[in-house]
CSV table of C-alpha atoms and ligand atoms in Angstrom, one decimal:
chain,number,residue,atom,x,y,z
X,39,MET,CA,263.0,77.9,12.4
X,40,SER,CA,260.0,79.1,10.3
X,41,VAL,CA,256.7,77.8,11.7
X,42,HIS,CA,255.1,78.5,8.3
X,43,LYS,CA,257.6,76.3,6.4
X,44,GLU,CA,257.5,73.5,8.9
X,45,ALA,CA,253.7,73.2,8.9
X,46,LYS,CA,252.4,70.4,6.6
X,47,LYS,CA,248.9,71.4,7.5
X,48,VAL,CA,247.9,74.8,8.9
X,49,THR,CA,245.9,74.6,12.1
X,50,THR,CA,244.7,77.3,14.5
X,51,HIS,CA,247.7,76.5,16.7
X,52,VAL,CA,250.1,77.1,13.7
X,53,LEU,CA,248.6,80.5,13.3
X,54,LEU,CA,249.1,81.3,16.9
X,55,GLU,CA,252.7,80.2,16.7
X,56,MET,CA,253.3,82.3,13.6
X,57,LYS,CA,252.2,85.3,15.5
X,58,GLN,CA,254.5,84.4,18.4
X,59,ASN,CA,257.3,84.0,16.0
X,60,ASN,CA,256.6,87.3,14.2
X,61,GLU,CA,255.7,85.5,10.9
X,62,LYS,CA,253.0,87.2,8.9
X,63,ILE,CA,249.9,85.2,8.0
X,64,SER,CA,248.6,85.1,4.4
X,65,MET,CA,244.9,84.6,3.8
X,66,LEU,CA,242.9,84.8,0.6
X,67,THR,CA,239.3,84.1,-0.2
X,68,GLY,CA,238.3,81.0,-2.2
X,69,TYR,CA,234.9,79.9,-3.4
X,70,ASP,CA,235.5,77.1,-5.9
X,71,TYR,CA,237.5,73.9,-6.4
X,72,SER,CA,239.8,75.0,-9.3
X,73,MET,CA,240.8,78.3,-7.9
X,74,ALA,CA,241.3,76.9,-4.3
X,75,ARG,CA,243.6,74.2,-5.7
X,76,ILE,CA,245.9,76.9,-7.1
X,77,ILE,CA,245.7,79.1,-4.0
X,78,ASP,CA,246.6,76.1,-1.8
X,79,ALA,CA,249.4,75.0,-4.1
X,80,ALA,CA,250.9,78.6,-3.8
X,81,GLY,CA,251.2,78.0,0.0
X,82,VAL,CA,248.7,80.4,1.4
X,83,ASP,CA,248.1,79.8,5.2
X,84,VAL,CA,244.3,80.3,5.3
X,85,ILE,CA,241.6,80.2,2.7
X,86,LEU,CA,238.5,82.1,3.7
X,87,VAL,CA,235.2,81.0,2.1
X,88,GLY,CA,233.9,84.5,2.4
X,89,ASP,CA,230.4,85.6,2.1
X,90,SER,CA,231.9,88.0,-0.4
X,91,ALA,CA,230.9,85.1,-2.7
X,92,SER,CA,227.6,86.9,-2.7
X,93,ASN,CA,229.2,89.8,-4.5
X,94,VAL,CA,231.9,88.2,-6.7
X,95,MET,CA,230.3,84.9,-7.5
X,96,ALA,CA,226.6,85.7,-7.5
X,97,GLY,CA,226.7,89.4,-8.5
X,98,HIS,CA,224.7,90.7,-5.5
X,99,GLU,CA,225.3,94.3,-4.4
X,100,THR,CA,225.9,93.2,-0.7
X,101,THR,CA,226.8,90.1,1.2
X,102,LEU,CA,223.3,89.8,2.7
X,103,PRO,CA,221.5,87.6,0.2
X,104,ILE,CA,223.8,84.6,0.3
X,105,THR,CA,222.3,81.6,2.1
X,106,LEU,CA,223.8,79.0,4.5
X,107,ASP,CA,223.1,76.3,1.8
X,108,GLN,CA,225.1,78.3,-0.8
X,109,MET,CA,228.0,78.9,1.7
X,110,ILE,CA,228.1,75.2,2.3
X,111,TYR,CA,228.2,74.5,-1.4
X,112,HIS,CA,231.2,76.9,-1.9
X,113,ALA,CA,232.9,75.6,1.3
X,114,ALA,CA,232.6,71.9,0.2
X,115,SER,CA,234.1,72.7,-3.2
X,116,VAL,CA,237.1,74.4,-1.5
X,117,ILE,CA,237.6,71.7,1.1
X,118,ARG,CA,237.8,69.1,-1.8
X,119,ALA,CA,240.7,71.2,-3.3
X,120,ILE,CA,243.1,71.8,-0.4
X,121,ASP,CA,246.0,69.8,1.1
X,122,ARG,CA,247.5,72.4,3.5
X,123,ALA,CA,245.6,75.5,4.1
X,124,LEU,CA,243.2,76.1,7.0
X,125,VAL,CA,239.7,76.7,5.6
X,126,VAL,CA,237.6,79.2,7.5
X,127,VAL,CA,233.9,79.6,6.4
X,128,ASP,CA,231.8,82.7,6.9
X,129,LEU,CA,228.5,82.3,8.7
X,130,PRO,CA,226.2,84.2,6.4
X,131,PHE,CA,223.9,87.0,7.4
X,132,GLY,CA,220.8,85.7,9.2
X,133,SER,CA,222.4,82.4,10.2
X,134,TYR,CA,223.7,83.4,13.6
X,135,GLN,CA,222.2,86.7,14.7
X,136,GLY,CA,218.9,85.4,15.9
X,137,ASN,CA,220.2,83.5,18.9
X,138,SER,CA,223.1,81.4,20.0
X,139,LYS,CA,221.3,78.0,19.4
X,140,GLU,CA,220.7,79.1,15.8
X,141,ALA,CA,224.4,80.1,15.5
X,142,LEU,CA,225.5,76.7,16.8
X,143,THR,CA,223.2,74.9,14.4
X,144,SER,CA,224.6,76.9,11.4
X,145,ALA,CA,228.2,76.3,12.5
X,146,ILE,CA,227.6,72.6,12.9
X,147,ARG,CA,226.1,72.4,9.4
X,148,ILE,CA,229.3,74.0,8.0
X,149,MET,CA,231.5,71.6,9.8
X,150,LYS,CA,229.4,68.5,9.0
X,151,GLU,CA,228.2,69.1,5.5
X,152,ALA,CA,231.1,71.1,4.1
X,153,GLY,CA,234.0,69.8,6.2
X,154,GLY,CA,235.1,73.3,7.2
X,155,HIS,CA,237.9,73.8,9.7
X,156,ALA,CA,236.5,76.9,11.4
X,157,VAL,CA,233.8,79.5,11.1
X,158,LYS,CA,233.9,83.3,11.0
X,159,LEU,CA,231.3,85.7,12.2
X,160,GLU,CA,230.9,89.5,12.3
X,161,GLY,CA,230.5,91.6,15.4
X,162,GLY,CA,231.7,92.1,18.9
X,163,ARG,CA,229.9,92.1,22.2
X,164,GLU,CA,226.5,91.5,20.5
X,165,VAL,CA,227.7,88.0,19.3
X,166,ILE,CA,229.6,86.9,22.3
X,167,GLU,CA,226.9,84.5,23.4
X,168,SER,CA,226.9,82.8,20.0
X,169,VAL,CA,230.8,82.7,19.9
X,170,ASP,CA,230.6,80.9,23.4
X,171,ARG,CA,228.1,78.4,22.2
X,172,ILE,CA,229.8,77.5,19.0
X,173,LEU,CA,233.2,77.2,20.8
X,174,SER,CA,231.5,74.9,23.4
X,175,ALA,CA,230.9,72.4,20.6
X,176,GLY,CA,234.6,72.4,19.7
X,177,ILE,CA,234.3,74.6,16.6
X,178,PRO,CA,237.0,77.2,16.2
X,179,VAL,CA,235.8,80.8,15.7
X,180,MET,CA,237.4,83.7,13.9
X,181,GLY,CA,236.0,87.2,14.8
X,182,HIS,CA,235.5,90.1,12.4
X,183,LEU,CA,235.5,93.8,13.5
X,184,GLY,CA,235.8,97.2,11.9
X,185,LEU,CA,233.9,97.4,8.7
X,186,THR,CA,231.5,94.5,8.9
X,187,PRO,CA,229.7,94.3,5.5
X,188,GLN,CA,226.7,92.4,6.9
X,189,SER,CA,225.8,95.6,8.7
X,190,ILE,CA,226.2,97.9,5.7
X,191,TYR,CA,222.6,99.2,6.0
X,192,LYS,CA,223.4,100.3,9.6
X,193,PHE,CA,226.7,102.0,8.5
X,194,GLY,CA,225.3,103.4,5.3
X,195,THR,CA,228.7,103.5,3.6
X,196,TYR,CA,231.9,101.3,3.1
X,197,THR,CA,234.2,104.1,4.4
X,198,VAL,CA,236.9,103.6,7.0
X,199,ARG,CA,235.6,102.6,10.4
X,200,ALA,CA,236.7,103.7,13.9
X,201,LYS,CA,238.4,106.9,13.0
X,202,GLU,CA,236.9,108.6,16.1
X,203,GLU,CA,238.3,107.8,19.5
X,204,GLU,CA,235.0,106.5,21.0
X,205,GLU,CA,234.5,103.9,18.2
X,206,ALA,CA,238.2,102.9,18.3
X,207,GLN,CA,238.0,102.3,22.1
X,208,ARG,CA,234.8,100.2,21.7
X,209,LEU,CA,236.5,98.2,18.9
X,210,ILE,CA,239.5,97.5,21.2
X,211,GLU,CA,237.1,96.3,24.0
X,212,ASP,CA,235.2,94.1,21.5
X,213,ALA,CA,238.5,92.6,20.2
X,214,ILE,CA,239.5,91.7,23.8
X,215,MET,CA,236.1,90.2,24.5
X,216,LEU,CA,236.3,88.0,21.4
X,217,GLN,CA,239.8,86.9,22.4
X,218,ASP,CA,238.7,86.2,26.0
X,219,ALA,CA,235.7,84.2,24.7
X,220,GLY,CA,238.2,82.0,22.9
X,221,CYS,CA,238.3,83.2,19.2
X,222,PHE,CA,241.5,81.9,17.6
X,223,ALA,CA,242.0,85.0,15.3
X,224,LEU,CA,240.4,88.2,14.3
X,225,VAL,CA,239.8,89.9,10.9
X,226,LEU,CA,240.0,93.7,11.1
X,227,GLU,CA,238.6,95.4,8.1
X,228,LYS,CA,239.1,99.0,6.9
X,229,VAL,CA,240.3,100.8,10.0
X,230,PRO,CA,243.2,103.3,10.5
X,231,ALA,CA,246.7,101.6,10.4
X,232,THR,CA,247.5,103.0,13.9
X,233,LEU,CA,244.4,101.3,15.3
X,234,GLY,CA,245.2,98.0,13.5
X,235,LYS,CA,248.7,98.0,15.0
X,236,LYS,CA,247.3,98.8,18.5
X,237,VAL,CA,244.8,95.9,18.3
X,238,ALA,CA,247.5,93.5,17.1
X,239,GLU,CA,249.8,94.6,19.9
X,240,GLU,CA,247.0,94.3,22.5
X,241,LEU,CA,245.9,90.8,21.5
X,242,THR,CA,247.8,87.5,21.8
X,243,ILE,CA,245.7,86.0,19.0
X,244,PRO,CA,246.5,86.8,15.3
X,245,VAL,CA,244.9,89.9,13.8
X,246,ILE,CA,244.5,89.6,10.1
X,247,GLY,CA,243.8,92.9,8.3
X,248,ILE,CA,242.1,94.0,5.1
X,249,GLY,CA,242.7,97.8,4.8
X,250,ALA,CA,244.0,97.8,8.4
X,251,GLY,CA,247.7,98.7,7.6
X,252,ASN,CA,250.9,96.9,8.0
X,253,GLY,CA,251.1,96.6,11.8
X,254,VAL,CA,248.8,93.6,12.0
X,255,ASP,CA,249.7,89.9,12.0
X,256,GLY,CA,248.6,89.0,8.5
X,257,GLN,CA,246.7,90.2,5.5
X,258,VAL,CA,243.6,89.0,3.6
X,259,LEU,CA,242.3,90.0,0.2
X,260,VAL,CA,239.4,88.9,-1.9
X,261,VAL,CA,241.0,86.8,-4.7
X,262,HIS,CA,238.9,88.3,-7.5
X,263,ASP,CA,240.1,91.8,-6.4
X,264,MET,CA,243.8,91.0,-6.2
X,265,LEU,CA,243.7,89.2,-9.5
X,266,GLY,CA,242.1,92.3,-11.1
X,267,ILE,CA,239.1,90.3,-12.4
X,268,ASN,CA,236.8,93.1,-11.3
X,269,ASN,CA,238.1,96.3,-12.8
X,270,GLU,CA,235.5,98.5,-11.1
X,271,PHE,CA,236.6,97.9,-7.5
X,272,ASN,CA,239.7,100.0,-6.7
X,273,PRO,CA,239.9,100.9,-3.0
X,274,ARG,CA,243.2,102.3,-1.7
X,275,PHE,CA,244.0,99.1,0.3
X,276,LEU,CA,243.9,96.9,-2.7
X,277,ARG,CA,247.1,95.8,-4.4
X,278,LYS,CA,246.3,94.2,-7.8
X,279,TYR,CA,248.7,91.4,-8.7
X,280,HIS,CA,247.3,91.0,-12.2
X,281,ASN,CA,244.9,92.5,-14.6
X,282,LEU,CA,242.9,89.3,-15.3
X,283,HIS,CA,239.9,91.4,-16.5
X,284,ASP,CA,241.8,92.5,-19.6
X,285,GLU,CA,243.6,89.2,-20.1
X,286,MET,CA,240.4,87.2,-19.9
X,287,LEU,CA,238.6,89.7,-22.2
X,288,ASP,CA,241.3,89.4,-24.7
X,289,ALA,CA,241.2,85.5,-24.5
X,290,PHE,CA,237.5,85.4,-25.0
X,291,GLN,CA,237.6,87.9,-27.9
X,292,ASN,CA,240.3,85.8,-29.6
X,293,TYR,CA,238.3,82.7,-29.2
X,294,ILE,CA,235.2,84.3,-30.6
X,295,LYS,CA,237.2,85.6,-33.6
X,296,ASP,CA,238.8,82.1,-34.2
X,297,VAL,CA,235.4,80.4,-34.1
X,298,ARG,CA,233.8,83.0,-36.4
X,299,THR,CA,236.7,82.8,-38.9
X,300,GLY,CA,236.8,79.0,-38.8
X,301,ASP,CA,240.4,79.1,-37.6
X,302,PHE,CA,239.4,77.0,-34.6
X,303,PRO,CA,239.6,74.1,-34.5
X,304,ASN,CA,242.5,73.4,-36.8
X,305,GLU,CA,243.6,70.0,-38.1
X,306,ASN,CA,245.5,69.2,-34.9
X,307,GLU,CA,242.5,70.1,-32.8
X,308,GLN,CA,240.2,67.5,-34.2
X,309,TYR,CA,239.8,63.7,-34.4
L,233,KIV,O1,233.7,87.8,2.9
L,233,KIV,C1,234.9,88.1,2.9
L,233,KIV,O2,235.6,88.0,1.8
L,233,KIV,C2,235.5,88.7,4.0
L,233,KIV,C3,236.9,89.3,3.9
L,233,KIV,C4,236.7,90.7,3.2
L,233,KIV,C5,237.6,89.4,5.1
L,233,KIV,O3,235.0,88.7,5.1
């Protein structure tokens, strides 16, 4: 029996059962009501209100500038749209690194003001105290290891992480620590496929990859990237399911032409 098909609403327990049943988990980002309604209707398991909103919605170069208030605005819009998916909300940069009390306060705001189902935060051992504290309030936590974009100024580049044995070993230790602390799942970003598979085999919680190969328990993509809205972002891990950039450009150009020529509105399009 398929866990995915049976589940009327996706919970953290459903995701765990999916892993146990060898069913792959699908996750996409979502930031607004209209898009989230379509993603949910398509049957995705998890919608991530990612801090990638900072890039794709607000046009910032990194994920660092987005604020907790802005994340709550995006998350509330997504929550209003969904019937089935589990909605995980990123804790933005600066809202949890200070201390665990601050992390808990931020997570509570996401649950109370946006109605989120869970939060995600980046990092391993350095955030364990915060993970503990958030979990102690009954808020589910998803971890995020590998390339962690909130630390981009420490890494210096967006290249593949943990290619060297020492970093890979540390990543595995961090993944186990997050699981032992009580995280319900883990995002693994831009690491070698062999490492992704190893982490997924080592953990009992689902490991959801982005650029982490096919050996993990599920996949996540940024919705603007997979729809091809942004035609300047073409990493190897990205599969584009559409070329919306060109289709939208074409639609906008046609509209402008129709307005200019007086073709729009026609007789049927007026009162
Ligand atoms: O913010 C985001 O979109 C993410 C995904 C890339 C996993 O964290």
